[in-house]
mmCIF file of C-alpha atoms in Angstrom:
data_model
loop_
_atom_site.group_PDB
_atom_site.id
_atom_site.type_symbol
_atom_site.label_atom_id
_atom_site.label_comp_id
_atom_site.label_asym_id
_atom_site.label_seq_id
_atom_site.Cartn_x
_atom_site.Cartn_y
_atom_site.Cartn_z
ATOM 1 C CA UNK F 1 -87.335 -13.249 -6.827
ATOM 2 C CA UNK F 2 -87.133 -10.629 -9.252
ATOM 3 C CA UNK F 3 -90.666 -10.777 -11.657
ATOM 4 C CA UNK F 4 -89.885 -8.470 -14.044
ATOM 5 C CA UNK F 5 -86.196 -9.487 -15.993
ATOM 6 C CA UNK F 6 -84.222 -6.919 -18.333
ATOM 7 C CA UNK F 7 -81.200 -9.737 -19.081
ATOM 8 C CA UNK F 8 -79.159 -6.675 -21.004
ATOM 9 C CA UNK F 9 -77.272 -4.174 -18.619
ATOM 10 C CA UNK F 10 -76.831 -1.750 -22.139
ATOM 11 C CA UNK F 11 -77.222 -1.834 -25.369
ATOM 12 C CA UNK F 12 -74.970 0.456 -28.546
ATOM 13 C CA UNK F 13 -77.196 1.565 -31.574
ATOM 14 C CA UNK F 14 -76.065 3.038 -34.616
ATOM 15 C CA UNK F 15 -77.862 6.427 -35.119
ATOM 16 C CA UNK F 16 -80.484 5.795 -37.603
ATOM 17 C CA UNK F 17 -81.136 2.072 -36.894
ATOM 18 C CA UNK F 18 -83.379 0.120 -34.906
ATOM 19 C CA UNK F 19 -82.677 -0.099 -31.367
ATOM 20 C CA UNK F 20 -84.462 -3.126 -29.476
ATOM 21 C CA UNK F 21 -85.351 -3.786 -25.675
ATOM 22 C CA UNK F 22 -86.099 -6.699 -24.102
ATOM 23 C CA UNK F 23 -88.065 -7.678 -21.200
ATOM 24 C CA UNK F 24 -88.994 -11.308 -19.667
ATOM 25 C CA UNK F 25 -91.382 -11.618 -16.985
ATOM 26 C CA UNK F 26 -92.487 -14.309 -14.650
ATOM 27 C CA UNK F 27 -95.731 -13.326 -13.133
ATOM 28 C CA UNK F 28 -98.670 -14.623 -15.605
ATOM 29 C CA UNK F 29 -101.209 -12.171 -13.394
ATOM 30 C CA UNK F 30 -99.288 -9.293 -15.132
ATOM 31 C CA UNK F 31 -101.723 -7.262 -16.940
ATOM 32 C CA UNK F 32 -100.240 -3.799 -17.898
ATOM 33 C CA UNK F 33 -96.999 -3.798 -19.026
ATOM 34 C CA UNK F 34 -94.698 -0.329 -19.216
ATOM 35 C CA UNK F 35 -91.931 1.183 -20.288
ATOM 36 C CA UNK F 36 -90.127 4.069 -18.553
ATOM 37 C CA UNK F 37 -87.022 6.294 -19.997
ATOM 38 C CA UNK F 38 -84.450 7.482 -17.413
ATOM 39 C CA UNK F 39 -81.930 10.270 -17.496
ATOM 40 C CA UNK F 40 -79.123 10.584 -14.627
ATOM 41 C CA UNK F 41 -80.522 12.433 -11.877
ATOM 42 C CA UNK F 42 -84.229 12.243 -12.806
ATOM 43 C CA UNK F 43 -87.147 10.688 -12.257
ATOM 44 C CA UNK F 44 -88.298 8.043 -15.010
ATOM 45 C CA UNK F 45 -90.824 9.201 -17.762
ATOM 46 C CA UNK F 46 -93.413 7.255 -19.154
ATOM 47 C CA UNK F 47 -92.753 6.312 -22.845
ATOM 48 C CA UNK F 48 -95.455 3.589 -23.812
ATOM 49 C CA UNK F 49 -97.339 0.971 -22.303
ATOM 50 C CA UNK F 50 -99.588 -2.252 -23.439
ATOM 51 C CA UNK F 51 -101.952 -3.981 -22.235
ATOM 52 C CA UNK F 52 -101.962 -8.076 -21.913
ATOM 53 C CA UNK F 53 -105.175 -7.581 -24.006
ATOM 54 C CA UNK F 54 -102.996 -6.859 -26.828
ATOM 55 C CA UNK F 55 -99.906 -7.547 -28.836
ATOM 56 C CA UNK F 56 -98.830 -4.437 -30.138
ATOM 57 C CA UNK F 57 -98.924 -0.743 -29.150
ATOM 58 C CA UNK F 58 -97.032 2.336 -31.224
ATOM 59 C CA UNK F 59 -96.572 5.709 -30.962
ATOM 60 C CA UNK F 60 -94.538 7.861 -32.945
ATOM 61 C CA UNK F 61 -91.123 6.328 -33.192
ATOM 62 C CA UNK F 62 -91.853 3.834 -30.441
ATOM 63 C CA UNK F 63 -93.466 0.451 -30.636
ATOM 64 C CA UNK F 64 -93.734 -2.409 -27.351
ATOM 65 C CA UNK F 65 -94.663 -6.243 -28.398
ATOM 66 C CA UNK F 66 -96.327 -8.169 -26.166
ATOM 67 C CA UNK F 67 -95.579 -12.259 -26.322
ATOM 68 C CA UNK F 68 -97.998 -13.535 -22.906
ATOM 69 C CA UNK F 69 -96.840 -17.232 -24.403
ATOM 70 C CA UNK F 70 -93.516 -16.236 -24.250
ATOM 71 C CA UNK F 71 -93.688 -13.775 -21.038
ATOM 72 C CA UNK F 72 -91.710 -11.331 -23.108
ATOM 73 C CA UNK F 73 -92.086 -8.108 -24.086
ATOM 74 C CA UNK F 74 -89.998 -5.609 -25.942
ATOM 75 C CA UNK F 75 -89.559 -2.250 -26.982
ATOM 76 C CA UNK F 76 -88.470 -0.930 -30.383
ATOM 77 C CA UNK F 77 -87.253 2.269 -31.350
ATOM 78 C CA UNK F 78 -86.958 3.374 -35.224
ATOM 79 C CA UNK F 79 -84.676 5.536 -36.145
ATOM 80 C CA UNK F 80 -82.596 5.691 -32.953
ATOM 81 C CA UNK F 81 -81.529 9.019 -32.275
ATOM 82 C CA UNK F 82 -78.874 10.761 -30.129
ATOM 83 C CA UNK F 83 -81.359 11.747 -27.640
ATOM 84 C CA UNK F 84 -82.767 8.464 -27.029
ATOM 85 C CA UNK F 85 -79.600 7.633 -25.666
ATOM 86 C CA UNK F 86 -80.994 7.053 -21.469
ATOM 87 C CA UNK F 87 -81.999 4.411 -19.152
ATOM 88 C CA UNK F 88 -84.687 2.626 -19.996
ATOM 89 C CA UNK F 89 -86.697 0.738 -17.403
ATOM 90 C CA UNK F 90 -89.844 -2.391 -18.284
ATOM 91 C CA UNK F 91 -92.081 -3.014 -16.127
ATOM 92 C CA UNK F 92 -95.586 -4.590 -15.084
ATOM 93 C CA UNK F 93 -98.029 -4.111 -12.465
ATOM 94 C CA UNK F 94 -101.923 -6.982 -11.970
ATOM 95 C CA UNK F 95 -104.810 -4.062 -12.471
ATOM 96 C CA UNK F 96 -103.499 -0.850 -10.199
ATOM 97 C CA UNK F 97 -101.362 -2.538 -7.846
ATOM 98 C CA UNK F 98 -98.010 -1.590 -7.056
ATOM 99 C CA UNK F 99 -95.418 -1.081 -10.693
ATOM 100 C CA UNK F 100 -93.048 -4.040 -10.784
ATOM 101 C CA UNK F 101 -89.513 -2.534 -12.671
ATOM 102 C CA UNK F 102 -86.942 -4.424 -14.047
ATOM 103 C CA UNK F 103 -83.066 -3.430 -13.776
ATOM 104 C CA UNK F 104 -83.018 -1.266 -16.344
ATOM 105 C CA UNK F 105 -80.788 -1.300 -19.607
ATOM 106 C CA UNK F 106 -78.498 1.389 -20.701
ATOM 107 C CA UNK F 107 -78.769 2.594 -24.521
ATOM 108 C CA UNK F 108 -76.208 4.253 -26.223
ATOM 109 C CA UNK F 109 -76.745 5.957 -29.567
ATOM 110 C CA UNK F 110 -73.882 6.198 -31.566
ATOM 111 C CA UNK F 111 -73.329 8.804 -34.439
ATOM 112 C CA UNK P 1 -99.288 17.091 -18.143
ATOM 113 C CA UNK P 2 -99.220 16.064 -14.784
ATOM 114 C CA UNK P 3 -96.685 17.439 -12.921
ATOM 115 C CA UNK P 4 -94.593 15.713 -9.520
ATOM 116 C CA UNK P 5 -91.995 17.895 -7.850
ATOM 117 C CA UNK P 6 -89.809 16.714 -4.998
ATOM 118 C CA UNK P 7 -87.744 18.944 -2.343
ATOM 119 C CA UNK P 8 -84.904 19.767 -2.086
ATOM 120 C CA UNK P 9 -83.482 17.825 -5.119
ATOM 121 C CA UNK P 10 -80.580 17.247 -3.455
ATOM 122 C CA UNK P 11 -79.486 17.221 0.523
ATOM 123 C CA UNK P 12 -76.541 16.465 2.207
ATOM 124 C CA UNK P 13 -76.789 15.238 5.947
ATOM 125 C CA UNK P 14 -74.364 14.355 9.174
ATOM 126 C CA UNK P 15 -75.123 11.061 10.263
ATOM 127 C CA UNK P 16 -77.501 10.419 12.700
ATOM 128 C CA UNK P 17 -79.473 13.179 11.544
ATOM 129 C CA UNK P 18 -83.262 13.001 9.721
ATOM 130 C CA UNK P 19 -84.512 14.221 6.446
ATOM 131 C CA UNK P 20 -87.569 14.785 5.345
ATOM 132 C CA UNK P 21 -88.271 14.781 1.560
ATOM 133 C CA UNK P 22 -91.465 16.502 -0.073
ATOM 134 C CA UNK P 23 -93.557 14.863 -2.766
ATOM 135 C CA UNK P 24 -96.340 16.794 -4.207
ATOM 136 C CA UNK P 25 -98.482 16.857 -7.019
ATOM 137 C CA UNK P 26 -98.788 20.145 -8.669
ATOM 138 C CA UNK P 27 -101.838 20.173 -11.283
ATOM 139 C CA UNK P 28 -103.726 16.550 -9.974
ATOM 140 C CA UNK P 29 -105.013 15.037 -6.679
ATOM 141 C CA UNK P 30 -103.155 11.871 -5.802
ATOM 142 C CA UNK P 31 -104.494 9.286 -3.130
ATOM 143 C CA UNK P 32 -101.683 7.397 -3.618
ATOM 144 C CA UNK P 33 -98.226 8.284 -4.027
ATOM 145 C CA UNK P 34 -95.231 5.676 -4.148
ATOM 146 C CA UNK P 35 -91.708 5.917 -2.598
ATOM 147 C CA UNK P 36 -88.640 4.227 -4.812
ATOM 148 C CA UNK P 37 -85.078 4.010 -3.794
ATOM 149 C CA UNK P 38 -82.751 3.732 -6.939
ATOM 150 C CA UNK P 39 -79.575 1.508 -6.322
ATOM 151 C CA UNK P 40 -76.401 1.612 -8.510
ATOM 152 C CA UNK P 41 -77.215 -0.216 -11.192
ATOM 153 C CA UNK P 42 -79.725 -1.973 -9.770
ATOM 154 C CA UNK P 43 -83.730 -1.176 -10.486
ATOM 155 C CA UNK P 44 -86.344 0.896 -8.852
ATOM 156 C CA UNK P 45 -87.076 -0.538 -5.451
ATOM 157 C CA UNK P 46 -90.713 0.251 -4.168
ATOM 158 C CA UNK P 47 -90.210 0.959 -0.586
ATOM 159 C CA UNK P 48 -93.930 1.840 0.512
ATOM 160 C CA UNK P 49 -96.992 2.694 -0.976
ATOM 161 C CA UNK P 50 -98.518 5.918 0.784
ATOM 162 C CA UNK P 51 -102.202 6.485 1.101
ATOM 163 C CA UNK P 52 -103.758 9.690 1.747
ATOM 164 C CA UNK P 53 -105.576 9.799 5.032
ATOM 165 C CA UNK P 54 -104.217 6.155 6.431
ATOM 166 C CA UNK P 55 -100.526 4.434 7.107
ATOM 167 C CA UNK P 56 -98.403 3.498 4.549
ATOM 168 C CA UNK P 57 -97.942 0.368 3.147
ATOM 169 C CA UNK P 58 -94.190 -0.889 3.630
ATOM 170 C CA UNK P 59 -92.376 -3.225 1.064
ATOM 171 C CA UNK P 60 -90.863 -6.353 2.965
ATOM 172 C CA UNK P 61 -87.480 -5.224 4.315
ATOM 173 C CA UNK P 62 -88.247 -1.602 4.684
ATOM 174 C CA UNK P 63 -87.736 -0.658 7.916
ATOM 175 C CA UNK P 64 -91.327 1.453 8.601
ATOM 176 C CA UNK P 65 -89.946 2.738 11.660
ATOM 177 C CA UNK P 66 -86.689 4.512 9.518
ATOM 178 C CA UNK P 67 -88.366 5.437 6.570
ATOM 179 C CA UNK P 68 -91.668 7.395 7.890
ATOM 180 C CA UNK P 69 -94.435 8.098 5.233
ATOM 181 C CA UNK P 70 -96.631 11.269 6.038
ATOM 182 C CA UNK P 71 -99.693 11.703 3.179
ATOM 183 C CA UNK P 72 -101.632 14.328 4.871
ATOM 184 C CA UNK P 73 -103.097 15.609 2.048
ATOM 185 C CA UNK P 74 -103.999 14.341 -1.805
ATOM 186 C CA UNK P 75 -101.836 16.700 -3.059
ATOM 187 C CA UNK P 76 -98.366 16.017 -0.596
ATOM 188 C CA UNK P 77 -96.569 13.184 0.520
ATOM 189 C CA UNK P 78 -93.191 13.463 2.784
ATOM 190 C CA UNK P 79 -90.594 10.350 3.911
ATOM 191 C CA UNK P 80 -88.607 11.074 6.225
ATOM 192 C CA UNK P 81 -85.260 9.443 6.563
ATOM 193 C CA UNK P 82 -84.312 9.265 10.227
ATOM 194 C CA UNK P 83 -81.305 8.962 12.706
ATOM 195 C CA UNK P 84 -79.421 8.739 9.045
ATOM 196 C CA UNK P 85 -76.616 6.327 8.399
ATOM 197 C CA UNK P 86 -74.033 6.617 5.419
ATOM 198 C CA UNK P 87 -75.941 3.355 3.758
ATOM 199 C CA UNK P 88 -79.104 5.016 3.714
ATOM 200 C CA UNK P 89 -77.553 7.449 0.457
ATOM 201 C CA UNK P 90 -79.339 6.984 -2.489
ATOM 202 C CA UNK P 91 -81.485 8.677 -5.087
ATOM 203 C CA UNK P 92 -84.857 8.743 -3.668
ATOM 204 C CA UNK P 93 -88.213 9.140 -6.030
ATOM 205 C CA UNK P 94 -91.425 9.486 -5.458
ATOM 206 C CA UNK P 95 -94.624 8.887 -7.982
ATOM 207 C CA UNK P 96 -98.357 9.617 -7.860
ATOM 208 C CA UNK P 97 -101.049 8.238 -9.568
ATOM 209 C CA UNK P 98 -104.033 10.783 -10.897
ATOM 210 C CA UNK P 99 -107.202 10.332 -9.012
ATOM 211 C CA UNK P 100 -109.172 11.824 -11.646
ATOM 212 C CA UNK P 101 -107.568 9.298 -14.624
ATOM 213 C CA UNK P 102 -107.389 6.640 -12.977
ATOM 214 C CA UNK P 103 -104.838 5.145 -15.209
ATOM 215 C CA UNK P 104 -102.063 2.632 -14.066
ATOM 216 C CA UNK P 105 -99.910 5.334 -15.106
ATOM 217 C CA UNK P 106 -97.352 6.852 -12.682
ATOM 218 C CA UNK P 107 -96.102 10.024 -12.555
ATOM 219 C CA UNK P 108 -92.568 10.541 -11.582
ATOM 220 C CA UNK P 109 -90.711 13.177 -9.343
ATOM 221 C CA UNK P 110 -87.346 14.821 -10.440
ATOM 222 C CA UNK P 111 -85.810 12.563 -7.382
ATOM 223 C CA UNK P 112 -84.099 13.540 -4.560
ATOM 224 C CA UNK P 113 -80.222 12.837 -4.231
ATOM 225 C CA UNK P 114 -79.391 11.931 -0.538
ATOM 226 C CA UNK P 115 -75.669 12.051 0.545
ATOM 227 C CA UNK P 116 -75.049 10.950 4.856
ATOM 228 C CA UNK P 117 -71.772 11.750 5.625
#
């Protein structure tokens, strides 16, 4: 039973536009939601994270919504650049359990 | 920031053989480190939770007895992969979670690239 859902396997962006990631979860016990950026060959880096307290969390460039109706969350990066072009991983853990990921979905920045 | 290393970043082994991978934390005590197992493709799978000081908490289907967790101190955790088997080849990363921060945050290791021939 997978919890945490990234429905996308990859995603193209124009440089300079908006690239958005999705995430669906099932567990409503979710509390802190996160989002990780992968390279090939290394470990995952933490980009952002929320928690179910609020809606909305930004930093910089990067921005994660939180809809707890919905069980969705999503990432947005503005403007996409060349470098943003990685893996990047959702996921969820209840208070400081265990870190629930989903599959992962591949962006590609395009010039 | 907090750094993770693993070692060796890469390792190549007969079959049949064991491995043992390094975690540690360089600049933060870590009680708890994590072990994940990255598939083609295919997420992060937790494969055991490792506490300083106690036994390791295995995710269902991980074989506890093939995948040994060693946290002997807060700043090093080890998994050793034994009697190795051309399946068990994967990218292998570990995380640890700051003591002093306390933050659901994890902090990642480079990974370590496995390859049973």
């Amino acid at each position: 039973d997978q919890q945490v859902k990234q429905n996308s396997p990859s995603l193209s962006v124009q440089e300079g536009r908006i690239s958005i990631l999705n995430c669906d979860y099932t567990n409503s016990m979710f509390d802190y939601f996160l989002w990780y950026k992968k390279y090939p060959a290394e470990g995952p880096t933490f980009l952002i994270s929320i928690s179910s307290i609020k809606d909305k969390n930004e930093d910089g460039r990067f921005t994660v919504f939180l809809n707890k109706s919905a069980k969705h969350l999503s990432l947005h990066i503005v403007p996409s650049q060349p470098g943003d072009s990685a893996v990047y991983f959702c996921a969820a853990s209840v208070g400081d359990d265990k870190i629930i990921f989903g599959k992962g979905t591949r962006l590609h920045i395009l010039p | 920031g907090a750094v993770v290393s693993q070692h060796p970043s890469r390792v190549i082994c007969k079959s049949g053989t064991s491995v043992k991978i390094e975690c540690r934390s360089l600049d933060f005590q870590a009680t708890t480190m994590f072990w994940y197992r990255q598939f083609p493709k295919k997420s992060l799978m937790l494969m055991a939770t490792s506490n300083e000081g106690s036994k390791a908490t295995y995710e269902q289907g991980v074989e506890k007895d093939k995948f040994l967790i060693n946290h002997a101190s807060l700043t090093l955790s080890t998994l050793t992969v034994t009697s190795a088997h051309p399946e068990d080849s994967s990218f292998y990363i570990c995380s640890a979670r700051d003591d002093i921060v306390g933050s659901y945050e994890q902090y990642f290791g480079p990974g370590t690239r496995l390859t049973v021939t």
